[in-house]
Amino acid sequence: MPNAKEANPSAPSQEQRRAVSELLRVAPVADDLARRFQEAGFSLALVGGSVRDALLGRLGNDLDFTTDARPQDVLKIMKPWADAVWDVGIAFGTVGAQKAARVGDADRTWQIEVTTYRSEAYDRTSRKPEVSYGDSIEDDLVRRDFTVNAMAVALPEKEFIDPHGGLEDLAARVLRTPGTPEESFSDDPLRMMRAARFAAQLDFEVAPEVVKAMTDMAGRIDIVSAERVRDELNKLILSPHPRKGLSLLVETGLAEHVLPELPALRLERDEHHRHKDVYDHTLIVLEQAMALENEGPDLTLRLAALLHDIGKPRTRRFEKDGRVSFHHHEVVGAKMTKRRMTALKYSNELVKDVSRLVELHLRFHGYGTGEWTDSAVRRYVRDAGPLLDRLHKLTRSDCTTRNKRKASALSRAYDGLEERIAQLKEQEELDAIRPDLDGNQVMEILGIRPGPAVGQAYKHLLELRLENGPMEHDAAVAALKEWWAAQER
């Protein structure tokens, strides 16, 4: 591919000029900061994702710069200028800052990172990159992951720098590496996952030679820390096109190392072709769940959709009548979800929520298509707790049948359940179902001290509350005494 800079180094194309103009129009802080670096005797360039996103018309408030200044010099320049400065990434040559600026009639706050020219590589066993600083922007750009992220705008002179043809690859919507993909992935194996993530975020294709290297080197991902893998996986799952990225992980074998439960869903069809592909079903459920999001991407919901059926391979049985069954796959899947998410270092709260959704995703079907009793509605709401809205979305998304009559019947049945929940919520406090007597009242009425009996009584009263709804105080006292008398026998 022609080198975009060498093809016409002194005359930027109209697209390049327009990109530079757009970058500086929406980021007036760039010129100001560049002048400060220039006065201190250093160079500064906007780089990487900021340039790429400006060319795509999607530049946000995050700005990435690169410089020949060493980190301590960067700190000296930034501290008097920025509203806030942090150096948590200084060991890797990065200084972060926040700067408020007025753009047109609006105030905007910019999140800025300035990184010293650098190169980094892994040895065969290390989980952390070894950082060394460079002296030229060309050397810095060649170490970048993909050509579309290896473009820069030198400031304040506004020179467009593209030594690896990133502009052409951006126009073609393709991901290539500045050097050979083998060298790039040896330097940092996480770049293989970044290829899948950018494909999902940008809806780009990955060049064949890159896919081949990902396939050949998939096992190299094992040296990367679970936290870094998890963060890339999150970005992929939260992207506009997660199916594209997940499919690439599966096809290249990377998923076998980072999320082996996903490729395991590619079960063979049974001889009568009555068993649908669980893997394809899962990706459809994920996309259908995304369509129900109303407040932006929801990681909890998307993870639950992705993992809801991972218990099926372990529970698959071929019945005598030719059917395929997956009894209790939701229970097995919840346990598998907890193990996988824990291994990926997810927070305890997120592990708990996603596992619970996986465990509950079949609960609706367990009640059949008949009229929901008040007791069944209460138990459904109680078991879902604060996850109820997500459970609604997951359950609806899990219907991927092509039988329009069946799909319509399931949708109507779930409409009916939501109506029943709404009706009961008007009558009762469904969001916080608890017994009509608390523990202190139980001890006072029964004349007992704290101990197991109090918990047993509380549990009995909760069951009565779920079965019958709210009780008057006197009725609750009578029910408690009746239960206690039966225990004393």
Coordinates of N, CA, C and O in Angstrom, one line a residue, residues 6 10 19 59 88 94 126 195 199-200 219 235 254 267 300 309 320 326 336-337 373 381 388 452:
E6 N 4.7 9.7 2.0 CA 5.7 9.8 0.9 C 5.1 10.1 -0.4 O 5.7 10.7 -1.3
S10 N 4.6 17.2 0.9 CA 4.5 18.6 1.1 C 3.1 19.2 0.9 O 2.9 20.4 1.2
A19 N -9.5 17.4 8.0 CA -9.4 16.7 9.2 C -8.6 17.5 10.2 O -9.0 17.7 11.4
L59 N -15.0 12.6 17.1 CA -14.1 13.0 18.1 C -14.9 13.4 19.4 O -15.8 14.3 19.3
V88 N -0.7 8.7 37.4 CA -0.8 7.3 37.7 C -0.2 6.4 36.6 O 0.2 5.3 36.8
T94 N 3.1 8.2 30.6 CA 1.9 9.0 30.3 C 1.5 9.9 31.5 O 1.5 9.4 32.7
S126 N 6.6 -12.4 30.4 CA 6.1 -11.2 31.2 C 4.7 -10.8 31.0 O 4.2 -11.0 29.8
A195 N -7.9 -5.9 18.0 CA -8.4 -6.0 16.6 C -9.8 -6.3 16.6 O -10.6 -5.7 15.8
A199 N -12.9 -3.8 15.4 CA -13.8 -4.3 14.4 C -15.3 -4.1 14.9 O -16.1 -3.7 14.1
A200 N -15.5 -4.4 16.2 CA -16.8 -4.2 16.8 C -17.2 -2.8 17.0 O -18.4 -2.4 16.7
G219 N -2.5 -18.4 21.3 CA -2.1 -18.8 22.7 C -1.2 -17.8 23.4 O -1.1 -17.8 24.6
K235 N -15.0 -3.5 26.5 CA -15.2 -2.5 25.4 C -15.8 -3.1 24.1 O -16.6 -2.5 23.4
L254 N -9.0 -17.2 19.7 CA -8.7 -16.4 20.9 C -9.7 -16.6 22.0 O -9.4 -16.7 23.2
L267 N -22.6 -26.2 19.2 CA -23.0 -27.7 19.3 C -23.4 -28.2 17.9 O -24.1 -27.4 17.2
T300 N -24.2 -5.2 32.3 CA -24.8 -6.3 33.0 C -25.7 -7.1 32.1 O -25.7 -8.3 32.1
D309 N -26.8 -19.1 28.2 CA -27.0 -20.5 27.8 C -25.7 -21.3 27.9 O -25.6 -22.4 27.4
K320 N -35.0 -40.3 24.3 CA -35.4 -41.5 23.5 C -36.3 -41.1 22.3 O -36.3 -41.8 21.3
F326 N -32.0 -29.9 27.9 CA -30.9 -29.2 28.6 C -31.4 -28.9 30.1 O -31.4 -27.8 30.5
M336 N -21.2 -21.6 36.2 CA -20.1 -21.4 35.3 C -19.9 -19.9 35.0 O -18.7 -19.5 34.9
T337 N -20.9 -19.1 35.0 CA -20.8 -17.7 34.9 C -20.0 -17.1 36.0 O -19.1 -16.2 35.8
T373 N -50.9 -16.2 39.0 CA -51.5 -15.9 40.3 C -50.7 -14.8 41.0 O -49.6 -14.5 40.7
V381 N -41.1 -11.3 41.3 CA -40.5 -10.0 41.6 C -39.5 -10.1 42.7 O -38.5 -9.4 42.7
L388 N -35.1 -6.8 38.1 CA -36.3 -7.1 37.4 C -36.4 -6.5 36.0 O -36.8 -7.2 35.1
P452 N -32.1 -19.2 66.3 CA -32.6 -19.8 65.0 C -34.1 -19.7 64.9 O -34.6 -19.6 63.8

